Amino acid sequence: MSSSDDERVAADASAQSVVIPKHWEEQIRTAPLGRRRVLHRFVQQVAAINALEPLMRSLTDTQLAEQTLRFRDILAGNSHRIQDALNDILPEAFATVREASRRVLGMRHFDSQLVGGMVLHEGQIAEMATGEGKTLVAVLAAYLNALPGTLTNPPSLLPSSS
């Protein structure tokens, strides 16, 4: 196993034992049961993305760009279950976008923007006020859904063929 594989395993392990911030705990605790489950899933994914941040920062620009090729290889091997494969690589793909944005634009996605990207990826609507970073949020879902080399729209948003 390479050192980057070791780092990914360590990041996955630390994401499982993450302490949820107080402001997220309150939202999860007071939410209706169905929404609570969704929020908890989003928080776990944000924790996984955050755990990958040191690894992403350590990559060279070339290595960061090569992430896209690696993700496409993963998806090519899972073409029969593309949506599941996209969900599997979501934390690493979002961490890659976050780091690219930090390097190129000088703008790092906030945790709430990561959640917004997850909502868009699932084909839902994310309401955001002026100045909350809708463009940064949209890039997360657009990047992830463009990886298979097809349309960026999630399948649930495509018009029916009838």
mmCIF file of C-alpha atoms in Angstrom:
data_model
loop_
_atom_site.group_PDB
_atom_site.id
_atom_site.type_symbol
_atom_site.label_atom_id
_atom_site.label_comp_id
_atom_site.label_asym_id
_atom_site.label_seq_id
_atom_site.Cartn_x
_atom_site.Cartn_y
_atom_site.Cartn_z
ATOM 1 C CA MET A 1 0.000 0.000 0.000
ATOM 2 C CA SER A 2 1.428 3.419 -0.960
ATOM 3 C CA SER A 3 1.736 6.302 1.472
ATOM 4 C CA SER A 4 -1.174 8.111 -0.236
ATOM 5 C CA ASP A 5 -3.319 4.991 0.240
ATOM 6 C CA ASP A 6 -2.292 4.937 3.901
ATOM 7 C CA GLU A 7 -3.275 8.593 4.215
ATOM 8 C CA ARG A 8 -6.672 7.912 2.604
ATOM 9 C CA VAL A 9 -7.325 5.025 5.009
ATOM 10 C CA ALA A 10 -6.333 7.227 7.943
ATOM 11 C CA ALA A 11 -8.602 10.009 6.660
ATOM 12 C CA ASP A 12 -11.504 7.562 6.327
ATOM 13 C CA ALA A 13 -10.904 6.277 9.846
ATOM 14 C CA SER A 14 -10.719 9.762 11.341
ATOM 15 C CA ALA A 15 -13.936 10.755 9.535
ATOM 16 C CA GLN A 16 -15.746 7.899 11.273
ATOM 17 C CA SER A 17 -14.729 9.161 14.722
ATOM 18 C CA VAL A 18 -15.362 12.851 14.082
ATOM 19 C CA VAL A 19 -16.787 15.152 16.718
ATOM 20 C CA ILE A 20 -19.829 16.940 15.322
ATOM 21 C CA PRO A 21 -19.693 20.727 15.868
ATOM 22 C CA LYS A 22 -22.207 22.075 18.412
ATOM 23 C CA HIS A 23 -24.148 24.114 15.830
ATOM 24 C CA TRP A 24 -24.627 20.973 13.697
ATOM 25 C CA GLU A 25 -25.588 18.863 16.739
ATOM 26 C CA GLU A 26 -28.393 21.296 17.569
ATOM 27 C CA GLN A 27 -29.766 21.236 14.025
ATOM 28 C CA ILE A 28 -29.645 17.444 13.909
ATOM 29 C CA ARG A 29 -31.186 17.060 17.373
ATOM 30 C CA THR A 30 -34.160 19.338 16.631
ATOM 31 C CA ALA A 31 -34.840 18.184 13.067
ATOM 32 C CA PRO A 32 -37.685 15.784 12.223
ATOM 33 C CA LEU A 33 -36.535 12.150 12.075
ATOM 34 C CA GLY A 34 -36.268 11.867 8.264
ATOM 35 C CA ARG A 35 -34.381 15.123 7.987
ATOM 36 C CA ARG A 36 -32.212 14.144 10.954
ATOM 37 C CA ARG A 37 -30.986 11.088 9.062
ATOM 38 C CA VAL A 38 -30.157 13.171 5.992
ATOM 39 C CA LEU A 39 -28.366 15.829 8.056
ATOM 40 C CA HIS A 40 -26.378 13.180 9.878
ATOM 41 C CA ARG A 41 -25.310 11.654 6.541
ATOM 42 C CA PHE A 42 -24.280 15.087 5.235
ATOM 43 C CA VAL A 43 -22.292 15.822 8.399
ATOM 44 C CA GLN A 44 -20.462 12.504 8.071
ATOM 45 C CA GLN A 45 -19.603 13.304 4.450
ATOM 46 C CA VAL A 46 -18.379 16.786 5.409
ATOM 47 C CA ALA A 47 -16.199 15.164 8.075
ATOM 48 C CA ALA A 48 -14.745 12.812 5.459
ATOM 49 C CA ILE A 49 -14.047 15.749 3.117
ATOM 50 C CA ASN A 50 -12.425 17.733 5.923
ATOM 51 C CA ALA A 51 -10.283 14.730 6.879
ATOM 52 C CA LEU A 52 -8.929 14.635 3.319
ATOM 53 C CA GLU A 53 -7.884 18.286 3.345
ATOM 54 C CA PRO A 54 -4.291 17.725 4.568
ATOM 55 C CA LEU A 55 -3.768 15.099 1.859
ATOM 56 C CA MET A 56 -5.171 17.399 -0.852
ATOM 57 C CA ARG A 57 -2.984 20.284 0.305
ATOM 58 C CA SER A 58 0.095 18.063 0.079
ATOM 59 C CA LEU A 59 -0.528 17.219 -3.593
ATOM 60 C CA THR A 60 1.296 19.095 -6.317
ATOM 61 C CA ASP A 61 -0.779 20.902 -8.940
ATOM 62 C CA THR A 62 -0.118 18.020 -11.347
ATOM 63 C CA GLN A 63 -1.169 15.409 -8.789
ATOM 64 C CA LEU A 64 -4.312 17.382 -8.004
ATOM 65 C CA ALA A 65 -5.188 17.557 -11.711
ATOM 66 C CA GLU A 66 -4.563 13.800 -12.026
ATOM 67 C CA GLN A 67 -7.324 13.199 -9.485
ATOM 68 C CA THR A 68 -9.831 13.719 -12.297
ATOM 69 C CA LEU A 69 -8.252 10.937 -14.357
ATOM 70 C CA ARG A 70 -8.248 8.645 -11.328
ATOM 71 C CA PHE A 71 -11.928 9.361 -10.641
ATOM 72 C CA ARG A 72 -12.801 8.663 -14.284
ATOM 73 C CA ASP A 73 -10.951 5.327 -14.096
ATOM 74 C CA ILE A 74 -12.936 4.411 -10.983
ATOM 75 C CA LEU A 75 -16.199 5.324 -12.691
ATOM 76 C CA ALA A 76 -15.270 3.432 -15.870
ATOM 77 C CA GLY A 77 -14.875 0.304 -13.759
ATOM 78 C CA ASN A 78 -18.313 0.842 -12.217
ATOM 79 C CA SER A 79 -20.327 1.827 -15.283
ATOM 80 C CA HIS A 80 -23.159 -0.526 -14.288
ATOM 81 C CA ARG A 81 -23.720 1.395 -11.057
ATOM 82 C CA ILE A 82 -22.574 4.910 -11.887
ATOM 83 C CA GLN A 83 -24.714 6.737 -9.303
ATOM 84 C CA ASP A 84 -23.405 4.533 -6.487
ATOM 85 C CA ALA A 85 -19.853 5.060 -7.723
ATOM 86 C CA LEU A 86 -20.379 8.848 -7.809
ATOM 87 C CA ASN A 87 -21.655 8.738 -4.242
ATOM 88 C CA ASP A 88 -18.633 6.649 -3.227
ATOM 89 C CA ILE A 89 -16.117 9.145 -4.618
ATOM 90 C CA LEU A 90 -18.061 12.249 -3.529
ATOM 91 C CA PRO A 91 -15.911 13.059 -0.457
ATOM 92 C CA GLU A 92 -12.653 12.813 -2.377
ATOM 93 C CA ALA A 93 -14.034 14.646 -5.426
ATOM 94 C CA PHE A 94 -15.396 17.481 -3.270
ATOM 95 C CA ALA A 95 -12.074 17.673 -1.396
ATOM 96 C CA THR A 96 -10.321 17.952 -4.767
ATOM 97 C CA VAL A 97 -12.614 20.768 -5.911
ATOM 98 C CA ARG A 98 -12.222 22.552 -2.580
ATOM 99 C CA GLU A 99 -8.435 22.457 -2.873
ATOM 100 C CA ALA A 100 -8.450 23.544 -6.535
ATOM 101 C CA SER A 101 -10.713 26.449 -5.628
ATOM 102 C CA ARG A 102 -8.427 27.425 -2.759
ATOM 103 C CA ARG A 103 -5.368 27.387 -5.036
ATOM 104 C CA VAL A 104 -6.852 29.026 -8.127
ATOM 105 C CA LEU A 105 -9.456 31.405 -6.716
ATOM 106 C CA GLY A 106 -8.190 31.845 -3.172
ATOM 107 C CA MET A 107 -11.652 30.717 -1.976
ATOM 108 C CA ARG A 108 -12.114 27.680 0.255
ATOM 109 C CA HIS A 109 -15.567 26.075 0.433
ATOM 110 C CA PHE A 110 -17.222 26.323 3.839
ATOM 111 C CA ASP A 111 -18.818 23.192 5.297
ATOM 112 C CA SER A 112 -22.304 24.569 4.572
ATOM 113 C CA GLN A 113 -21.325 25.011 0.911
ATOM 114 C CA LEU A 114 -20.201 21.373 0.799
ATOM 115 C CA VAL A 115 -23.655 20.389 2.046
ATOM 116 C CA GLY A 116 -25.210 22.575 -0.648
ATOM 117 C CA GLY A 117 -23.170 20.704 -3.262
ATOM 118 C CA MET A 118 -24.406 17.375 -1.873
ATOM 119 C CA VAL A 119 -27.999 18.601 -2.051
ATOM 120 C CA LEU A 120 -27.554 19.640 -5.693
ATOM 121 C CA HIS A 121 -25.846 16.338 -6.513
ATOM 122 C CA GLU A 122 -28.924 14.533 -5.210
ATOM 123 C CA GLY A 123 -31.134 16.552 -7.571
ATOM 124 C CA GLN A 124 -32.626 18.697 -4.829
ATOM 125 C CA ILE A 125 -32.883 22.467 -4.536
ATOM 126 C CA ALA A 126 -30.517 24.344 -2.234
ATOM 127 C CA GLU A 127 -31.807 27.776 -1.222
ATOM 128 C CA MET A 128 -29.051 30.270 -0.499
ATOM 129 C CA ALA A 129 -29.052 33.996 0.114
ATOM 130 C CA THR A 130 -27.026 36.535 -1.805
ATOM 131 C CA GLY A 131 -23.341 36.249 -0.999
ATOM 132 C CA GLU A 132 -23.426 32.688 0.357
ATOM 133 C CA GLY A 133 -21.410 31.221 -2.492
ATOM 134 C CA LYS A 134 -23.913 29.652 -4.876
ATOM 135 C CA THR A 135 -21.302 29.541 -7.644
ATOM 136 C CA LEU A 136 -18.838 27.624 -5.453
ATOM 137 C CA VAL A 137 -21.637 25.232 -4.464
ATOM 138 C CA ALA A 138 -22.682 24.595 -8.061
ATOM 139 C CA VAL A 139 -19.097 23.776 -9.086
ATOM 140 C CA LEU A 140 -18.994 20.888 -6.585
ATOM 141 C CA ALA A 141 -22.004 19.096 -8.060
ATOM 142 C CA ALA A 142 -21.103 20.015 -11.647
ATOM 143 C CA TYR A 143 -17.588 18.577 -11.291
ATOM 144 C CA LEU A 144 -18.786 15.353 -9.702
ATOM 145 C CA ASN A 145 -21.555 14.776 -12.227
ATOM 146 C CA ALA A 146 -19.311 15.653 -15.198
ATOM 147 C CA LEU A 147 -16.753 12.991 -14.281
ATOM 148 C CA PRO A 148 -18.495 10.164 -16.175
ATOM 149 C CA GLY A 149 -18.177 12.265 -19.336
ATOM 150 C CA THR A 150 -21.909 12.662 -19.757
ATOM 151 C CA LEU A 151 -24.374 15.430 -18.929
ATOM 152 C CA THR A 152 -23.828 17.295 -15.664
ATOM 153 C CA ASN A 153 -27.519 17.107 -14.769
ATOM 154 C CA PRO A 154 -28.368 14.392 -12.250
ATOM 155 C CA PRO A 155 -30.568 11.745 -13.973
ATOM 156 C CA SER A 156 -33.604 12.814 -11.939
ATOM 157 C CA LEU A 157 -33.509 16.261 -13.581
ATOM 158 C CA LEU A 158 -33.359 15.055 -17.184
ATOM 159 C CA PRO A 159 -36.565 15.341 -19.206
ATOM 160 C CA SER A 160 -38.341 12.075 -19.887
ATOM 161 C CA SER A 161 -37.852 10.565 -23.334
ATOM 162 C CA SER A 162 -41.576 10.136 -23.985
#
